[in-house]
Coordinates of C-alpha atoms and ligand atoms in Angstrom, one line a residue:
X159 CA 0.0 0.0 0.0
X160 CA 1.5 3.3 -0.9
X161 CA 1.7 6.2 1.6
X162 CA -0.9 8.3 -0.1
X163 CA -3.3 5.3 0.0
X164 CA -2.7 4.6 3.7
X165 CA -3.1 8.3 4.4
X166 CA -6.4 8.4 2.7
X167 CA -7.6 5.4 4.8
X168 CA -6.5 7.2 8.0
X169 CA -8.6 10.2 6.9
X170 CA -11.5 8.0 6.0
X171 CA -11.6 6.6 9.5
X172 CA -12.3 10.2 10.8
X173 CA -15.6 10.0 8.8
X174 CA -14.7 12.5 6.1
X175 CA -16.8 10.8 3.4
X176 CA -20.2 9.2 3.7
X177 CA -22.2 7.2 1.3
X178 CA -26.0 7.3 1.1
X179 CA -28.3 10.0 -0.1
X180 CA -27.5 13.6 0.6
X181 CA -29.1 16.8 -0.6
X182 CA -26.4 19.3 -1.6
X183 CA -26.5 23.1 -1.2
X184 CA -27.7 23.2 -4.9
X185 CA -30.6 20.9 -4.1
X186 CA -29.1 18.1 -6.1
X187 CA -29.1 14.6 -4.4
X188 CA -25.7 13.1 -4.2
X189 CA -24.7 9.5 -3.3
X190 CA -21.8 10.7 -1.3
X191 CA -21.0 13.6 1.1
X192 CA -17.6 14.9 1.9
X193 CA -16.7 17.0 4.9
X194 CA -13.0 17.5 5.6
X195 CA -13.4 19.5 8.7
X196 CA -12.7 16.5 11.1
X197 CA -9.2 16.4 9.6
X198 CA -8.3 19.5 11.6
X199 CA -9.1 17.8 14.9
X200 CA -6.3 15.3 14.4
X201 CA -3.0 17.2 14.6
X202 CA -1.0 14.3 13.1
X203 CA -3.3 14.0 10.1
X204 CA -3.4 17.7 9.6
X205 CA 0.4 17.8 9.6
X206 CA 0.6 15.0 7.0
X207 CA -2.1 16.6 4.9
X208 CA -0.1 19.9 4.9
X209 CA 3.0 18.0 3.7
X210 CA 1.1 16.3 0.9
X211 CA -0.5 19.6 -0.2
X212 CA 2.8 21.4 -0.2
X213 CA 4.3 18.6 -2.4
X214 CA 1.8 19.6 -5.1
X215 CA 3.5 23.0 -5.7
X216 CA 6.8 24.8 -5.4
X217 CA 6.5 27.2 -2.5
X218 CA 9.1 29.5 -4.0
X219 CA 6.4 30.5 -6.6
X220 CA 4.3 32.2 -3.9
X221 CA 4.6 35.1 -1.4
X222 CA 1.6 34.4 0.8
X223 CA -1.0 31.7 1.4
X224 CA -4.7 31.9 2.1
X225 CA -7.4 29.3 2.9
X226 CA -10.9 29.6 1.7
X227 CA -13.1 29.9 4.8
X228 CA -13.8 27.9 6.9
X229 CA -12.7 24.3 6.2
X230 CA -9.4 25.2 4.5
X231 CA -8.3 27.7 7.3
X232 CA -6.6 25.1 9.5
X233 CA -5.1 23.5 6.4
X234 CA -3.6 26.8 5.1
X235 CA -2.4 27.6 8.7
X236 CA -0.6 24.2 8.9
X237 CA 0.9 24.8 5.4
X238 CA 2.0 28.2 6.4
X239 CA 3.8 26.9 9.6
X240 CA 5.5 24.2 7.6
X241 CA 6.5 26.2 4.5
X242 CA 6.9 29.6 6.3
X243 CA 4.7 31.2 3.6
X244 CA 3.0 34.0 5.5
X245 CA -0.7 33.5 6.0
X246 CA -3.4 35.9 5.2
X247 CA -7.0 35.4 6.3
X248 CA -10.0 36.0 4.1
X249 CA -13.2 36.8 5.9
X250 CA -16.5 35.4 4.8
X251 CA -18.1 38.7 5.1
X252 CA -16.5 42.1 5.6
X253 CA -16.7 43.5 9.1
X254 CA -19.5 46.0 9.4
X255 CA -17.5 48.2 11.8
X256 CA -13.9 49.4 12.2
X257 CA -11.7 48.7 9.2
X258 CA -14.3 46.8 7.2
X259 CA -11.5 44.7 5.8
X260 CA -12.1 41.5 3.9
X261 CA -8.5 40.3 4.0
X262 CA -6.7 40.3 7.3
X263 CA -2.9 40.0 7.8
X264 CA 0.2 41.5 6.3
X265 CA 0.4 41.6 2.5
X266 CA 1.4 44.0 -0.2
X267 CA 0.2 44.7 -3.7
X268 CA 1.6 42.5 -6.4
X269 CA 2.2 39.5 -4.2
X270 CA 1.3 36.1 -5.5
X271 CA -1.0 34.1 -3.2
X272 CA -1.4 30.4 -3.0
X273 CA -5.1 29.6 -2.4
X274 CA -6.1 26.5 -0.4
X275 CA -9.5 24.8 -0.7
X276 CA -10.8 21.7 0.9
X277 CA -13.2 20.4 -1.7
X278 CA -13.8 21.6 -5.2
X279 CA -17.3 20.9 -6.7
X280 CA -18.6 23.4 -9.3
X281 CA -15.8 25.8 -8.7
X282 CA -18.3 28.7 -8.1
X283 CA -17.3 29.5 -4.5
X284 CA -13.7 29.8 -5.6
X285 CA -14.7 32.0 -8.5
X286 CA -16.4 34.3 -6.0
X287 CA -13.5 34.2 -3.6
X288 CA -10.7 34.9 -6.0
X289 CA -11.8 38.4 -7.2
X290 CA -12.2 39.4 -3.5
X291 CA -8.5 38.6 -3.0
X292 CA -7.5 40.1 -6.3
X293 CA -9.4 43.4 -5.4
X294 CA -6.7 43.9 -2.8
X295 CA -4.0 43.9 -5.5
X296 CA -2.9 40.3 -4.7
X297 CA -2.6 37.9 -7.6
X298 CA -3.9 34.3 -7.6
X299 CA -2.5 31.8 -10.1
X300 CA -2.7 28.5 -8.3
X301 CA -5.1 26.7 -6.1
X302 CA -4.4 23.5 -4.1
X303 CA -7.4 21.4 -3.3
X304 CA -7.6 18.3 -1.1
X305 CA -10.5 16.6 -3.0
X306 CA -11.8 17.2 -6.5
X307 CA -15.5 16.0 -6.6
X308 CA -15.1 15.8 -10.4
X309 CA -18.2 17.9 -11.0
X310 CA -16.5 20.3 -13.4
X311 CA -15.1 22.8 -10.9
X312 CA -11.4 22.0 -11.7
X313 CA -12.0 22.3 -15.5
X314 CA -13.9 25.6 -15.1
X315 CA -11.1 27.2 -13.1
X316 CA -8.5 25.9 -15.5
X317 CA -10.4 27.4 -18.4
X318 CA -10.2 30.7 -16.6
X319 CA -6.4 30.3 -16.5
X320 CA -5.9 29.0 -12.9
X321 CA -3.7 26.0 -12.1
X322 CA -5.6 23.6 -9.9
X323 CA -3.6 21.0 -8.0
X324 CA -5.7 18.4 -6.3
X325 CA -4.5 15.7 -3.9
X326 CA -7.3 13.3 -4.6
X327 CA -10.3 13.0 -6.8
X328 CA -13.4 11.1 -6.0
X329 CA -12.6 8.3 -8.5
X330 CA -9.3 7.7 -6.8
X331 CA -10.9 7.7 -3.4
X332 CA -13.5 5.1 -4.5
X333 CA -10.7 2.9 -6.0
X334 CA -8.8 3.0 -2.7
X335 CA -11.9 2.3 -0.7
X336 CA -12.9 -0.5 -3.0
X337 CA -9.4 -2.1 -2.8
X338 CA -9.9 -2.1 1.0
X339 CA -13.4 -3.4 0.9
X340 CA -14.8 -0.2 2.4
X341 CA -17.2 0.6 -0.3
X342 CA -19.8 -1.6 -2.0
X343 CA -20.2 -2.1 -5.8
X344 CA -23.7 -0.5 -5.6
X345 CA -22.2 2.6 -4.0
X346 CA -19.5 2.8 -6.7
X347 CA -22.2 2.4 -9.4
X348 CA -24.3 5.2 -7.8
X349 CA -21.2 7.5 -7.7
X350 CA -20.3 6.8 -11.3
X351 CA -23.9 7.4 -12.4
X352 CA -23.9 10.6 -10.5
X353 CA -20.7 11.8 -12.0
X354 CA -21.7 10.9 -15.6
X355 CA -25.1 12.5 -15.2
X356 CA -27.1 9.3 -15.3
X357 CA -30.1 8.8 -13.0
X358 CA -28.9 7.5 -9.6
X359 CA -30.7 4.5 -8.1
X360 CA -30.8 5.3 -4.4
X361 CA -32.5 2.2 -3.2
X362 CA -30.3 0.8 -0.4
X363 CA -29.8 -2.9 0.4
X364 CA -31.2 -3.8 3.8
X365 CA -29.2 -5.8 6.2
X366 CA -30.7 -8.6 8.1
X367 CA -31.4 -8.0 11.7
X368 CA -30.5 -10.5 14.4
X369 CA -34.2 -11.5 14.5
X370 CA -34.2 -12.2 10.8
X371 CA -30.9 -14.1 11.0
X372 CA -32.4 -16.1 13.8
X373 CA -35.4 -17.0 11.7
X374 CA -33.1 -18.1 8.8
X375 CA -30.6 -20.3 10.5
X376 CA -31.0 -24.0 11.3
X377 CA -27.8 -24.3 13.3
X378 CA -28.6 -24.5 17.0
X379 CA -25.3 -22.7 18.0
X380 CA -26.1 -19.8 15.6
X381 CA -29.6 -19.7 17.1
X382 CA -28.2 -19.6 20.7
X383 CA -25.8 -16.7 20.1
X384 CA -28.4 -14.7 18.2
X385 CA -31.0 -15.3 20.9
X386 CA -28.5 -14.1 23.6
X387 CA -27.7 -11.0 21.4
X388 CA -31.4 -10.1 21.2
X389 CA -32.1 -10.8 24.8
X390 CA -29.0 -8.9 26.2
X391 CA -28.9 -6.2 23.5
X392 CA -25.3 -7.1 23.0
X393 CA -23.0 -8.2 20.2
X394 CA -19.9 -8.1 22.4
X395 CA -17.5 -11.1 22.7
X396 CA -14.9 -10.4 25.4
X397 CA -11.6 -12.1 24.7
X398 CA -10.2 -13.3 28.0
X399 CA -6.5 -13.5 27.2
X400 CA -5.4 -13.8 30.8
X401 CA -3.0 -16.2 32.3
X402 CA -4.5 -17.8 35.4
X403 CA -7.7 -19.5 36.4
X404 CA -8.4 -16.8 39.0
X405 CA -8.0 -14.0 36.5
X406 CA -10.2 -15.9 34.0
X407 CA -13.0 -16.5 36.5
X408 CA -12.8 -12.9 37.9
X409 CA -12.9 -11.6 34.4
X410 CA -15.9 -13.8 33.4
X411 CA -17.8 -12.6 36.5
X412 CA -17.2 -9.0 35.7
X413 CA -18.0 -9.0 31.9
X414 CA -20.6 -11.8 32.1
X415 CA -23.7 -9.5 32.2
X416 CA -22.6 -7.6 29.1
X417 CA -21.4 -10.3 26.7
X418 CA -22.8 -12.9 24.3
X419 CA -19.7 -15.0 24.5
X420 CA -16.5 -15.3 26.4
X421 CA -13.6 -16.1 24.1
X422 CA -10.7 -18.1 25.6
X423 CA -7.2 -19.1 24.6
X424 CA -7.4 -22.0 27.1
X425 CA -3.8 -23.1 26.4
X426 CA -2.4 -19.9 27.9
X427 CA -3.8 -20.6 31.4
X428 CA -0.7 -21.5 33.4
X429 CA -2.6 -23.4 36.2
X430 CA -5.2 -25.0 34.1
X431 CA -7.1 -27.8 35.8
X432 CA -10.3 -29.1 34.2
X433 CA -12.3 -29.2 37.4
X434 CA -11.0 -25.9 38.8
X435 CA -11.0 -23.9 35.6
X436 CA -13.7 -25.3 33.4
X437 CA -16.4 -26.3 35.8
X438 CA -16.7 -22.9 37.5
X439 CA -16.4 -21.2 34.1
X440 CA -19.2 -23.2 32.7
X441 CA -21.3 -22.3 35.8
X442 CA -20.7 -18.6 35.2
X443 CA -21.6 -19.0 31.5
X444 CA -25.0 -20.5 32.6
X445 CA -25.6 -17.9 35.3
X446 CA -24.8 -14.9 33.1
X447 CA -26.1 -16.5 29.9
X448 CA -23.1 -16.3 27.6
X449 CA -21.4 -18.9 25.4
X450 CA -17.9 -20.2 25.7
X451 CA -15.9 -19.7 22.5
X452 CA -12.5 -21.4 22.5
X453 CA -10.2 -19.6 20.0
X454 CA -8.1 -22.7 19.3
X455 CA -7.7 -21.9 15.6
X456 CA -7.3 -25.5 14.6
X457 CA -5.0 -25.8 11.6
X458 CA -4.3 -29.4 10.8
X459 CA -5.6 -32.5 9.0
X460 CA -9.1 -33.6 10.0
X461 CA -7.9 -36.6 12.1
X462 CA -5.4 -34.5 14.2
X463 CA -8.0 -31.8 14.7
X464 CA -10.5 -34.4 15.9
X465 CA -7.9 -35.6 18.5
X466 CA -7.1 -32.1 19.5
X467 CA -10.7 -31.2 19.9
X468 CA -11.7 -33.9 22.3
X469 CA -8.5 -34.9 24.1
X470 CA -5.4 -33.7 26.0
X471 CA -5.9 -31.8 29.2
X472 CA -8.3 -29.2 27.7
X473 CA -11.0 -31.6 26.3
X474 CA -12.4 -28.7 24.4
X475 CA -15.3 -30.7 23.0
X476 CA -16.7 -31.2 26.5
X477 CA -17.3 -27.5 27.2
X478 CA -16.9 -25.2 24.3
X479 CA -20.1 -23.9 22.6
X480 CA -18.0 -22.4 19.8
X481 CA -14.6 -23.0 18.4
X482 CA -12.5 -21.2 15.9
X483 CA -10.7 -23.1 13.1
X484 CA -8.5 -22.2 10.3
X485 CA -9.5 -23.7 6.9
X486 CA -6.0 -24.3 5.8
X487 CA -6.5 -28.0 6.1
X488 CA -9.1 -27.9 3.2
X489 CA -12.5 -29.1 2.5
X490 CA -13.0 -32.0 4.9
X491 CA -10.8 -30.8 7.7
X492 CA -13.9 -29.1 9.4
X493 CA -16.0 -32.2 9.4
X494 CA -14.6 -33.4 12.7
X495 CA -16.3 -30.7 14.7
X496 CA -19.5 -32.1 16.0
X497 CA -21.9 -30.6 18.6
X498 CA -20.1 -27.2 18.4
X499 CA -20.6 -24.1 16.4
X500 CA -17.5 -23.6 14.2
X501 CA -16.2 -20.2 13.3
X502 CA -13.9 -20.3 10.4
X503 CA -10.9 -18.0 10.2
X504 CA -11.4 -16.4 6.8
X505 CA -9.2 -13.3 7.2
X506 CA -6.9 -12.1 10.0
X507 CA -6.5 -8.7 11.6
X508 CA -2.7 -8.7 11.8
X509 CA -0.5 -6.6 9.6
X510 CA 0.9 -8.6 6.6
X511 CA -1.5 -11.5 7.0
X512 CA -1.4 -14.1 4.2
X513 CA -5.2 -14.2 4.1
X514 CA -5.4 -12.2 0.8
X515 CA -8.6 -12.0 -1.3
X516 CA -7.9 -15.4 -3.1
X517 CA -7.4 -17.1 0.2
X518 CA -10.5 -15.5 1.7
X519 CA -12.7 -16.5 -1.3
X520 CA -11.6 -20.1 -1.1
X521 CA -11.9 -20.2 2.6
X522 CA -15.4 -18.8 2.3
X523 CA -16.5 -21.5 -0.1
X524 CA -15.4 -24.1 2.4
X525 CA -17.1 -22.4 5.3
X526 CA -20.4 -22.0 3.3
X527 CA -20.4 -25.7 2.4
X528 CA -20.3 -26.9 6.1
X529 CA -23.5 -26.8 8.1
X530 CA -21.5 -26.9 11.3
X531 CA -19.8 -23.5 10.4
X532 CA -21.9 -20.7 11.8
X533 CA -19.7 -17.9 10.8
X534 CA -16.3 -16.5 10.0
X535 CA -13.7 -14.3 11.6
X536 CA -12.8 -11.6 9.1
X537 CA -11.9 -8.0 8.5
X538 CA -14.0 -8.1 5.3
X539 CA -17.7 -8.3 4.5
X540 CA -19.0 -11.9 4.1
X541 CA -22.4 -13.2 2.8
X542 CA -25.2 -12.8 5.3
X543 CA -25.7 -16.6 5.4
X544 CA -22.7 -16.6 7.8
X545 CA -22.3 -14.6 11.0
X546 CA -19.4 -12.2 10.9
X547 CA -17.1 -12.1 14.0
X548 CA -14.6 -9.2 13.9
X549 CA -11.6 -8.9 16.3
X550 CA -9.2 -6.0 16.1
X551 CA -11.7 -3.7 17.8
X552 CA -10.6 -1.0 20.2
X553 CA -12.0 2.4 21.1
X554 CA -8.7 4.0 22.0
X555 CA -5.8 2.5 20.0
X556 CA -5.1 1.9 16.3
X557 CA -2.5 -0.8 16.9
X558 CA -0.5 -2.6 19.5
X559 CA 3.0 -2.3 18.1
X560 CA 3.0 -6.1 17.5
X561 CA 1.0 -6.2 14.3
X562 CA -2.5 -6.0 15.6
X563 CA -4.6 -3.4 13.7
X564 CA -7.7 -1.9 15.4
X565 CA -10.9 -0.4 14.2
X566 CA -13.8 1.1 16.2
X567 CA -17.1 -0.7 16.7
X568 CA -18.8 2.0 14.6
X569 CA -16.4 1.4 11.8
X570 CA -16.8 -2.4 11.6
X571 CA -20.5 -2.3 11.8
X572 CA -20.8 0.3 9.2
X573 CA -18.2 -0.9 6.8
X574 CA -18.1 -4.6 7.3
X575 CA -21.6 -5.2 8.5
X576 CA -20.2 -7.3 11.3
X577 CA -22.4 -9.2 13.6
X578 CA -20.2 -9.6 16.7
X579 CA -17.2 -7.7 17.9
X580 CA -14.4 -9.4 19.7
X581 CA -12.6 -7.2 22.2
X582 CA -9.5 -8.2 24.2
X583 CA -7.2 -5.6 25.7
X584 CA -9.8 -2.9 25.3
X585 CA -11.6 -4.6 28.2
X586 CA -9.2 -6.9 30.1
X587 CA -6.5 -4.2 30.4
X588 CA -9.0 -1.5 31.4
X589 CA -8.9 -0.1 34.9
X590 CA -12.5 -0.7 35.4
X591 CA -13.4 -4.0 33.5
X592 CA -17.1 -3.9 34.2
X593 CA -17.4 -0.3 32.9
X594 CA -15.2 -1.1 29.8
X595 CA -17.3 -4.1 28.9
X596 CA -20.5 -2.0 29.3
X597 CA -19.0 0.8 27.1
X598 CA -18.1 -1.7 24.4
X599 CA -21.5 -3.3 24.7
X600 CA -23.3 0.0 24.2
X601 CA -21.0 1.1 21.4
X602 CA -21.5 -2.2 19.6
X603 CA -25.2 -2.2 20.0
X604 CA -25.7 1.4 19.0
X605 CA -23.5 0.8 15.9
X606 CA -25.6 -2.3 15.0
X607 CA -28.8 -0.3 15.4
X608 CA -27.5 2.6 13.2
X609 CA -26.4 0.2 10.5
X610 CA -29.8 -1.4 10.4
X611 CA -31.9 1.8 10.1
Ligands
S5P68 O1 -7.6 -12.1 13.0 C1 -7.7 -12.3 14.2 C2 -8.4 -13.4 14.7 C3 -8.6 -13.4 16.1 S1 -9.6 -14.7 16.7 N1 -7.2 -11.3 15.0 C4 -7.3 -11.4 16.4 O2 -6.9 -10.5 17.1 N2 -8.0 -12.5 17.0 C5 -8.0 -12.7 18.4 O3 -8.8 -11.7 19.0 C6 -6.7 -12.7 19.1 O4 -6.1 -13.9 19.2 C7 -7.0 -12.1 20.5 O5 -7.4 -13.1 21.4 C8 -8.2 -11.2 20.2 C9 -7.9 -9.7 20.0 O6 -7.4 -9.2 21.2 P1 -7.1 -7.6 21.4 O7 -6.4 -7.6 22.7 O8 -6.1 -7.2 20.3 O9 -8.4 -6.9 21.3

């Protein structure tokens, strides 16, 4: 992924572009809406943006810099700080008292001003702004723009003799979002139709609710987790990546009321003892009504997996309601999992994972062909016949320095249409575990409700 692409993805996460049906200032209905103002609230992003914008031009060609109010003001300020081009400020309206100035700051006649704009649409607002600057004896030859909506504005200004340097256009943005599975084909079609002047079909695909999924499934483990979700108004799975039986049981007690399932890596419990660890855990799962999901990620031939599933000290088949399994062993490797809901690992959240789109597609075929598979773990959308479980969720961090990559609950429900979020350190490392689990429960549930409106 090149730097510009990953930069755009960082910006996208701040919610700068939305897809749906939006009425623009002109009254036109647009399938996307861009608002770059949130960029200014993230100083690191604003700094990077400023560097990218400055790369589009040669600063020595200009004497001063000015942002079109308001969205471009912080951008122009950041560019001024970085390039040392002096900033002038253009008011939206002239003051009605005092100096009645429209342009504030220090400038002199004949200076060449670099104009900064966030989004260019028809170009009309720039064509109104430029004469107001030129009236002060300042010349404008170049405009840098973060995003060109490709609605003729750039061409119009270029016809009038201005050089327009844009960092992204909407086609590039869609391409990057498509490569990262963040935009659907329908949304792309709507945008293309909009840009080429064709009629836009705004009908949106509806996602199935938990109730509808419950009605559709025949798998008893899928039914169970959906019933719990509906009853507890939760789609939260807490990952109990702790090291002792005491910690595990304490954790289960604290998060129990807020979760649909507790995910374990049972082989990291240093003092594991079936009676001491599993029996009380099972009791807690009954009392608080949550499932036990053993994240064993089986990855062997069917026969070995069968042995690993039922034997050894962990005897997973005796207590787990759900297990995760890789599908690397191929078609029949999942047949050994009986009386358990299988969650297939289709795509991983870690940086550089080998689960590329080819792998995911083949893994999905295997998952879909097995009635014991209730869903998949993935960072990408999957068909609604399977439940989607998404780890790599954290409200505070974007990574852990060890390859984990995080998204927010809002992001995964909106963009991946996930069904269940899996949260580990966001909860078990929190100072107040009960509160953290409640916060994630609420964030997950609200994001689900928003996505199903
Ligand atoms: O792709 C994956 C699949 C899984 S199951 N990425 C993951 O992080 N997981 C698991 O989810 C991982 O093994 C860990 O138990 C949990 C995420 O923990 P966190 O602390 O990063 O939230």
